[in-house]
PDB file of C-alpha atoms in Angstrom:
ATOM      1  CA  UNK A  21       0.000   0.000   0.000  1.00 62.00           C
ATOM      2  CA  UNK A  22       1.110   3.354  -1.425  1.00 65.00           C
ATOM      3  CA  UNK A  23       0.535   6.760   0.351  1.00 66.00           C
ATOM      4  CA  UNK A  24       0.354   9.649  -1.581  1.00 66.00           C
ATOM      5  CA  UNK A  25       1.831  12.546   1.165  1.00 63.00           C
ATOM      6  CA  UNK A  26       2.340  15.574  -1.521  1.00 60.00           C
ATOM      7  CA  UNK A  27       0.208  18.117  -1.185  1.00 56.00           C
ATOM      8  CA  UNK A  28      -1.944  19.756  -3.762  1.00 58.00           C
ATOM      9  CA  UNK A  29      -1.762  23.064  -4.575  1.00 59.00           C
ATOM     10  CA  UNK A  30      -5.242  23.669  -4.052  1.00 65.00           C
ATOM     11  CA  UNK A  31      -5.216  22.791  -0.769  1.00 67.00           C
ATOM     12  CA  UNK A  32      -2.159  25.383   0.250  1.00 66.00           C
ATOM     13  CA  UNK A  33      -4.435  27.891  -1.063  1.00 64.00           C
ATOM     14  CA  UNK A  34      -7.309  27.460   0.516  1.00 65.00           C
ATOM     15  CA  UNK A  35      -5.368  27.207   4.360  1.00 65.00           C
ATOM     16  CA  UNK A  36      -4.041  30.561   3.160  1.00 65.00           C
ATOM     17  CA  UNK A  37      -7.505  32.025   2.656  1.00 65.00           C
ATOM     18  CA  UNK A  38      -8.510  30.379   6.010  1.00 68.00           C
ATOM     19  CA  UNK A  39      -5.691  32.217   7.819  1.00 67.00           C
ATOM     20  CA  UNK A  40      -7.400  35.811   7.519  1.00 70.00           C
ATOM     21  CA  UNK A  41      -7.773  36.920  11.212  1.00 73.00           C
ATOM     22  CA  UNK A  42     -10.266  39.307  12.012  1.00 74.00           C
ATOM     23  CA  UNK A  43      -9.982  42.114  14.589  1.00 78.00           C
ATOM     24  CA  UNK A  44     -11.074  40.549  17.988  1.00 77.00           C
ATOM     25  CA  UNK A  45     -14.744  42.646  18.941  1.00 82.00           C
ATOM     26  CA  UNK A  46     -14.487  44.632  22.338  1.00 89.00           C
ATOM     27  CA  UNK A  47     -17.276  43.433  24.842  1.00 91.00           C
ATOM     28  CA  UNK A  48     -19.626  46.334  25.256  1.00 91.00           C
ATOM     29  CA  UNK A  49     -20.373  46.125  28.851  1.00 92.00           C
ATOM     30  CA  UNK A  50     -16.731  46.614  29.810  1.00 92.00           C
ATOM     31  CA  UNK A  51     -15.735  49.734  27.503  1.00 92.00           C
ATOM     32  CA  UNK A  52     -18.583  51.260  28.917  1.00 90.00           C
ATOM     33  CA  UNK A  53     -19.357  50.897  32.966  1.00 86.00           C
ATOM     34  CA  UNK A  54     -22.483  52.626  32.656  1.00 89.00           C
ATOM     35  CA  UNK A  55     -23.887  50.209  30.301  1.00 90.00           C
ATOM     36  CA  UNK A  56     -25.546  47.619  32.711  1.00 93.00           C
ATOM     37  CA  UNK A  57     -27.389  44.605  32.174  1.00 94.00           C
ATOM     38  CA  UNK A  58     -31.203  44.422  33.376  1.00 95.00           C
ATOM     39  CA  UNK A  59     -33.595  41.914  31.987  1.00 96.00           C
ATOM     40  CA  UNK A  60     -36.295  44.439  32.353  1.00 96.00           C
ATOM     41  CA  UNK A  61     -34.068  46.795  29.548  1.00 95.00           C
ATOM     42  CA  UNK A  62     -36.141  44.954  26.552  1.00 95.00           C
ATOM     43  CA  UNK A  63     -34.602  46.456  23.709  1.00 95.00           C
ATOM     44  CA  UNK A  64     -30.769  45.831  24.934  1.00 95.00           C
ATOM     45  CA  UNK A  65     -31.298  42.565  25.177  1.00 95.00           C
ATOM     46  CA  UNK A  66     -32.865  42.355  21.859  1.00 95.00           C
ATOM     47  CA  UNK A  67     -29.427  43.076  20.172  1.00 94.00           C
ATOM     48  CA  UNK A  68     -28.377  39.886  21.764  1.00 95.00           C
ATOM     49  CA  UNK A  69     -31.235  37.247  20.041  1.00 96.00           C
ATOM     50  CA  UNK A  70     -31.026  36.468  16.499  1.00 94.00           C
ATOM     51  CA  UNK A  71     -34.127  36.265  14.236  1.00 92.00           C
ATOM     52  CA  UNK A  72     -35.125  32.592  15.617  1.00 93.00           C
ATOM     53  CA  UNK A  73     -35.055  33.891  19.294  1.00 93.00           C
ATOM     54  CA  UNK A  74     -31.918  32.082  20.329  1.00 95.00           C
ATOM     55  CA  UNK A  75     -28.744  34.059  22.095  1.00 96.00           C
ATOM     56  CA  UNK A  76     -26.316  35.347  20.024  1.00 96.00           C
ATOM     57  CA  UNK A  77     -22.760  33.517  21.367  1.00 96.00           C
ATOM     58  CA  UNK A  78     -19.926  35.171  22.104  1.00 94.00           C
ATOM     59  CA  UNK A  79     -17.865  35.429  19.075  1.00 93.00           C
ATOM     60  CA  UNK A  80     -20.838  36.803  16.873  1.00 93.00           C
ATOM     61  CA  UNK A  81     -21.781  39.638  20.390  1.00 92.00           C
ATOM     62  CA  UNK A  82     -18.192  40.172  20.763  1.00 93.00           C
ATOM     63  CA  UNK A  83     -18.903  39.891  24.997  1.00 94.00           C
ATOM     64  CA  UNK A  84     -16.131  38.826  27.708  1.00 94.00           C
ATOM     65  CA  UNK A  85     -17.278  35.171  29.480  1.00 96.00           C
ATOM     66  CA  UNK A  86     -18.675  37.305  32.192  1.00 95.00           C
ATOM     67  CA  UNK A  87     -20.877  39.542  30.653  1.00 96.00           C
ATOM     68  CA  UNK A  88     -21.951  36.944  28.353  1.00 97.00           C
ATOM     69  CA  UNK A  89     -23.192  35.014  31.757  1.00 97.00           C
ATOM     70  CA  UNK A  90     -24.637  37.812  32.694  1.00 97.00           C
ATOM     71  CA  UNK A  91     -26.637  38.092  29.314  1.00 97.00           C
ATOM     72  CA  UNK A  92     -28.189  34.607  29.604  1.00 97.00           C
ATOM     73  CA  UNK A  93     -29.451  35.085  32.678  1.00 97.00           C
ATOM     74  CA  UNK A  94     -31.335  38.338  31.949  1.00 97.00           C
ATOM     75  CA  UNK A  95     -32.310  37.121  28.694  1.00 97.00           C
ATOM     76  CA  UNK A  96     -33.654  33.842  30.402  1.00 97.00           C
ATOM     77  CA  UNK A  97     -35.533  35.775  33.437  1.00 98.00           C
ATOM     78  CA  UNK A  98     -36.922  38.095  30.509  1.00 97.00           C
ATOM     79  CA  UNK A  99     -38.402  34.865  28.377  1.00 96.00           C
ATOM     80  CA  UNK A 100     -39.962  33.483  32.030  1.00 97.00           C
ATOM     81  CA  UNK A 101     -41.997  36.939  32.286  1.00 96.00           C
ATOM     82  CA  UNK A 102     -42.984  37.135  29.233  1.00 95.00           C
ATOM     83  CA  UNK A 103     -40.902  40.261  28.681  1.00 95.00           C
ATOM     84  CA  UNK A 104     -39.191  38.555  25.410  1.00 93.00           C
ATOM     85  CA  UNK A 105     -40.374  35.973  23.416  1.00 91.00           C
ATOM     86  CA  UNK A 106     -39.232  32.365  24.103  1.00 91.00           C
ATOM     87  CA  UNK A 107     -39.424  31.302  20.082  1.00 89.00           C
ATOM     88  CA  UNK A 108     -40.019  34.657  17.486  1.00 79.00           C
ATOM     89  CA  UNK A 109     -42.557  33.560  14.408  1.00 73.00           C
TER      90      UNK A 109
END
């Protein structure tokens, strides 16, 4: 049995293409202290569910681990009262 280990040109080029690095996002909540997270605050929250009404994760919101935390609990205790919807039709 023969193994072919060459590589192909096509593949060099496409793990060059994958190699783009984008500019890491800057959590919201801590550039700004003032900016606090309340599950009564509707339309913040908003920014964090996507169309379907499921939370946005961290690398699309740009949020630290903390704030992100933070985010899903509001967001839940906003669903349980009704405040935001639990599926969007």
């Amino acid at each position: 049995m023969a193994f072919n280990n060459e590589k192909s040109d096509r593949g060099d080029a496409q793990m060059k293409r994958r190699t783009i690095r984008r500019r890491k996002k800057v959590c919201v909540f801590c550039a700004d202290a003032e900016n606090v997270i309340d599950y009564k605050d509707v339309n913040k929250l908003k920014k964090y569910i996507s169309e379907r009404g499921k939370i946005l994760p961290r690398r699309i919101t740009g949020n630290c681990a903390k704030h992100q935390r933070a985010l899903t609990v509001a967001i839940k205790r906003a669903r349980h009262l009704a405040l935001v919807p639990y599926v969007v039709d």
